[in-house]
XYZ file of C-alpha atoms in Angstrom:
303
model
C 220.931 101.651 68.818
C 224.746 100.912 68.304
C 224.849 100.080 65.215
C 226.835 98.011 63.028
C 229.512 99.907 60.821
C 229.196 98.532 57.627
C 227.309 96.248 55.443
C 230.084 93.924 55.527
C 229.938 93.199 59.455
C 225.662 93.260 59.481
C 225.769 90.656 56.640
C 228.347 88.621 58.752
C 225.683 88.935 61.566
C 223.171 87.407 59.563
C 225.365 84.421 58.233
C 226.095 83.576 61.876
C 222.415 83.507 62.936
C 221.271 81.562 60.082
C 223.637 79.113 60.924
C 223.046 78.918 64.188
C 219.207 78.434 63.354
C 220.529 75.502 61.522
C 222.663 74.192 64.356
C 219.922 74.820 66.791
C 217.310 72.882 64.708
C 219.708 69.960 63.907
C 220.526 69.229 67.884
C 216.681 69.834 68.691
C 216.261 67.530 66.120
C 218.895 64.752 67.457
C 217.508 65.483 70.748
C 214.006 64.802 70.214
C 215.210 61.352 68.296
C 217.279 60.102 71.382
C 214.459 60.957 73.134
C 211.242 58.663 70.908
C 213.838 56.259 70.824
C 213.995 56.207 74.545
C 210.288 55.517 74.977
C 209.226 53.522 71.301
C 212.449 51.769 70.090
C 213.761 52.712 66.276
C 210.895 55.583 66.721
C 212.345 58.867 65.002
C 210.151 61.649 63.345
C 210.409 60.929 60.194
C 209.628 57.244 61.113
C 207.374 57.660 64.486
C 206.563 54.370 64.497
C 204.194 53.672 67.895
C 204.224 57.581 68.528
C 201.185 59.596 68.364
C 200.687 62.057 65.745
C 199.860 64.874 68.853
C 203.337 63.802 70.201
C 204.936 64.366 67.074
C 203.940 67.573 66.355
C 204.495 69.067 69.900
C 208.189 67.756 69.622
C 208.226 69.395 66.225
C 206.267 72.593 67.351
C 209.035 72.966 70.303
C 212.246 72.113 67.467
C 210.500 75.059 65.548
C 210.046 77.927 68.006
C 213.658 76.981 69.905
C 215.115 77.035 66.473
C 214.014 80.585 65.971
C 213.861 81.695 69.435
C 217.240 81.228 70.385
C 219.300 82.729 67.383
C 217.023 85.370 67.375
C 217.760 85.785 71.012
C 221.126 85.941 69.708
C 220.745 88.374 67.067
C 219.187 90.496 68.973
C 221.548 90.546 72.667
C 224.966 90.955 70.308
C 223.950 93.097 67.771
C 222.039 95.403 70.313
C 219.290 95.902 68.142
C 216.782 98.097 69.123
C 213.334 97.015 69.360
C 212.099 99.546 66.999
C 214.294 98.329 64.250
C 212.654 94.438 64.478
C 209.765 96.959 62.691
C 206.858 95.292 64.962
C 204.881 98.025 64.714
C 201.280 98.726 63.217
C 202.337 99.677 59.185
C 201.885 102.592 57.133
C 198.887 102.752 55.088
C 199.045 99.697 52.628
C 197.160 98.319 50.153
C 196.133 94.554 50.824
C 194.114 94.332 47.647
C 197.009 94.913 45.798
C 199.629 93.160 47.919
C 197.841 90.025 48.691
C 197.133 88.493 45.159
C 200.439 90.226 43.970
C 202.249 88.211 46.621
C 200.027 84.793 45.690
C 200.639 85.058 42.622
C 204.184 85.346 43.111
C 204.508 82.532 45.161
C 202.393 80.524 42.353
C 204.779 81.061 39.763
C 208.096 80.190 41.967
C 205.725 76.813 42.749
C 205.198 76.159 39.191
C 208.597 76.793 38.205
C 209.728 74.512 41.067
C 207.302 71.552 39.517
C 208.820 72.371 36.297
C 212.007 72.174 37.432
C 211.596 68.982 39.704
C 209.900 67.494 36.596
C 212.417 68.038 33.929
C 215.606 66.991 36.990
C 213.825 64.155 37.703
C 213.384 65.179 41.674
C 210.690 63.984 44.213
C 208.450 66.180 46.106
C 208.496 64.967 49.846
C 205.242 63.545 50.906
C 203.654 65.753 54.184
C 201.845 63.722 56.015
C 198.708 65.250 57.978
C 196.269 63.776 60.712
C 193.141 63.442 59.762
C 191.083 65.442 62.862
C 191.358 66.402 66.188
C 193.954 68.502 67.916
C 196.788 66.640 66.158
C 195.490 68.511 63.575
C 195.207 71.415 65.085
C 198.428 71.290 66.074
C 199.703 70.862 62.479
C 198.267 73.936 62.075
C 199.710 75.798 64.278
C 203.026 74.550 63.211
C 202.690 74.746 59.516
C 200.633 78.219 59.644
C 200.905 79.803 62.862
C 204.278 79.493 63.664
C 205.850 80.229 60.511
C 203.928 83.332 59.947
C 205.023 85.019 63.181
C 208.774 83.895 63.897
C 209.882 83.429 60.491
C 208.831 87.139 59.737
C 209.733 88.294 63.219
C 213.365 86.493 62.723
C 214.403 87.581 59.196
C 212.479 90.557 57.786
C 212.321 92.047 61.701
C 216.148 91.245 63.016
C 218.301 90.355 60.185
C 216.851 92.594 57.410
C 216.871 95.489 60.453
C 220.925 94.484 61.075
C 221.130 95.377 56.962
C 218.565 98.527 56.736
C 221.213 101.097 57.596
C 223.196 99.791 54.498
C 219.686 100.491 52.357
C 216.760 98.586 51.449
C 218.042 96.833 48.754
C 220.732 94.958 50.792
C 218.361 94.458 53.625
C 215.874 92.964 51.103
C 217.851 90.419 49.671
C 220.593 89.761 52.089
C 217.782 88.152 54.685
C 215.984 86.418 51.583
C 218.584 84.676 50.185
C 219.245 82.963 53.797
C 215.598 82.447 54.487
C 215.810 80.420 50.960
C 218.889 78.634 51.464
C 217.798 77.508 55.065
C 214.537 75.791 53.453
C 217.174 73.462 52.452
C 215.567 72.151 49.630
C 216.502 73.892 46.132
C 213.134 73.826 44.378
C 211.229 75.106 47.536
C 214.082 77.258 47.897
C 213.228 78.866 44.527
C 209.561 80.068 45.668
C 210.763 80.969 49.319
C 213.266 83.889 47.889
C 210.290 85.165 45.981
C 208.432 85.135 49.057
C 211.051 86.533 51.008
C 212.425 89.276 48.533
C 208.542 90.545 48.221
C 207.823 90.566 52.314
C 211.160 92.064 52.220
C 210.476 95.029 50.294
C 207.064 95.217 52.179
C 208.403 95.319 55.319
C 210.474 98.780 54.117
C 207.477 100.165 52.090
C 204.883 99.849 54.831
C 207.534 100.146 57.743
C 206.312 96.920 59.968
C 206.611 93.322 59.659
C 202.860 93.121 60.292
C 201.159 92.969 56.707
C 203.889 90.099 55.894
C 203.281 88.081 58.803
C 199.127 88.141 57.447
C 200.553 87.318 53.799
C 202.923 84.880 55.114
C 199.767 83.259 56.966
C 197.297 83.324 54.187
C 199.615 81.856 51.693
C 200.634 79.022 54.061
C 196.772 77.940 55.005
C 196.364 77.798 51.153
C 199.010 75.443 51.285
C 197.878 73.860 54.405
C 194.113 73.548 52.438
C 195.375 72.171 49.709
C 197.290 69.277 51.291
C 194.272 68.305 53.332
C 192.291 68.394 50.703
C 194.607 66.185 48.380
C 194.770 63.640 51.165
C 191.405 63.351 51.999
C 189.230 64.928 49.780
C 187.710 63.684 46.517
C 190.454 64.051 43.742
C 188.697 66.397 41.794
C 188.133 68.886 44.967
C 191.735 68.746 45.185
C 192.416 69.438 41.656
C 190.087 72.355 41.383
C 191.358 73.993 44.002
C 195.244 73.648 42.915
C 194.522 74.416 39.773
C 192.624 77.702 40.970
C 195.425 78.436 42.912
C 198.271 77.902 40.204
C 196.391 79.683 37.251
C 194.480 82.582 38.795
C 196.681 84.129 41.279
C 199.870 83.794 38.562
C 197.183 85.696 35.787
C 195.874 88.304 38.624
C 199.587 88.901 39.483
C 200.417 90.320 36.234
C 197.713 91.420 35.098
C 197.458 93.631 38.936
C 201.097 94.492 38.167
C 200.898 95.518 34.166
C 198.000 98.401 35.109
C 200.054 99.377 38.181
C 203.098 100.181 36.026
C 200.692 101.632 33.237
C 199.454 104.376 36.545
C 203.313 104.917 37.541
C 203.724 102.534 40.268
C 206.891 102.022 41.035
C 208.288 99.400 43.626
C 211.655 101.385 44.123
C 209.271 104.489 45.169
C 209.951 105.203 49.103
C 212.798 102.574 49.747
C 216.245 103.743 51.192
C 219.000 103.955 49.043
C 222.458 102.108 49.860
C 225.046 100.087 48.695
C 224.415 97.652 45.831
C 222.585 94.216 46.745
C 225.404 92.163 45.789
C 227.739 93.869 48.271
C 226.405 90.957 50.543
C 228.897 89.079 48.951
C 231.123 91.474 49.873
C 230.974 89.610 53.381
C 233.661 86.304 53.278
C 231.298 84.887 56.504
C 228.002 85.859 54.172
C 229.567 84.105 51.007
C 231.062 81.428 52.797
C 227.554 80.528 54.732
C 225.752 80.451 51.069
C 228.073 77.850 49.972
C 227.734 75.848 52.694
C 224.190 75.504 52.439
C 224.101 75.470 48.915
C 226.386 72.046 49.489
C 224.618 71.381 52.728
C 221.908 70.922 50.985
C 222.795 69.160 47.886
C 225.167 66.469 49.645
C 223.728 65.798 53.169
C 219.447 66.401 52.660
C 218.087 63.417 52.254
């Protein structure tokens, strides 16, 4: 492909599609508004009042595959990334039995850190709201698991972390994370989505394809998916167990998976391409200047 000369320019690629994700979502967003409104008067989505829950998600389901679609369309037309470099391809040999809890378990510990944190701040967890049956359902599903799971991964560790790879793995692990963080646009989440990002990240480079993190990606979000059903509808105590399970196991399995693989010479460095030094994203005024919009986006305009 033509590449990009410099990590500099690639990480001013990425600031411009993640903020054109944002833009895209926020006028899909309006759009979709104007539109209940039209039909159900005062009817938004966060207040559907006298729209269907099936209606809802389709007009969310279409907000989230335009907002990835079309700065990944983007990405992809004026960068000229090659297809090979989005890393869509069937992986290396890889070890799920290792990866999978190690990856839970990650994303357990940024979630308890993030109730700690919301806890000792004095923040409120948004309530998700969930049909009960049906294909509403269904639908949630798709948008909450499905979705996610392929575009996310397809969007940031395929395009933007292939715009970084020629500057090394390092950069193209956590310039891509970092935005896929910020762009949650809620801190504490924020704080278990660069976990989750900076460990599909790295394997995406070890096993060469976005494939195994598009499964862990998808596991990890019907967990979540499980768990809020359950704590809406099921007996409390189901719901505990299973969140508890969740929060204490994987965390303990994590470690102790990691401690023995260090103890055998694993190393997560081993096989990665070297480059410039991650914080040369910064390098980047667009890069730097996008972080510090969302950082403020988010504190000042989220509700």
């Amino acid at each position: 492909m033509a590449k990009l000369r410099g990590v500099r320019g690639a990480v001013g690629w990425c600031a411009a599609s993640a903020l054109l994700y944002l833009l895209v979502r926020s006028i899909l967003y309006a759009g979709a508004n104007a539109l209940l409104g039209l039909f159900h008067a005062g009817a938004t989505l966060a207040r559907p009042v006298g729209v269907s829950d099936l209606t809802v998600g389709l007009f969310q389901l279409f907000i989230g595959i335009g907002a990835l679609l079309i700065p990944l369309g983007f990405t992809l037309r004026l960068t000229r990334l090659d297809n090979r470099d989005l890393r869509l391809l069937l992986p290396a040999p890889w070890s799920p039995a290792f990866c999978l809890p190690v990856f839970l378990g990650l994303a357990n510990i940024g979630n308890l850190a993030g109730a700690l944190l919301t806890a000792l701040f004095g923040g409120e967890s948004g309530a998700q709201r969930l049909p009960s049956g049906g294909s509403a359902l269904f639908l949630q599903f798709v948008l909450l698991c499905v979705m996610p799971a392929l575009l996310e991964e397809l969007f940031f560790r395929g395009a933007l972390q292939g715009l970084l790879r020629p500057s090394g793995s390092a950069v193209a692990i956590f310039g891509p994370a970092l935005l896929f963080a910020l762009l949650h646009l809620d801190l504490i989440q924020g704080l278990t989505a660069l976990v989750c990002g900076v460990f599909l990240g790295w394997l995406a480079e070890r096993s060469g394809s976005i494939l195994p993190g598009m499964l862990l990606h998808f596991i990890n979000n019907c967990l979540a998916f499980l768990t809020l059903y359950l704590r809406l509808y099921a007996p409390a105590e189901l719901a505990l167990a299973l969140e508890l399970f969740l929060v204490l196991f994987f965390p303990l399995f994590c470690l102790w998976l990691l401690y023995h693989a260090r103890k055998q010479g694993f190393r997560f460095s081993a096989g990665l391409r070297p480059g410039v030094d991650v914080l040369a994203v910064f390098g980047s005024p667009a890069y730097t200047l996008a972080v510090l919009f969302l950082l403020a986006y988010t504190v000042f305009f989220v509700p």
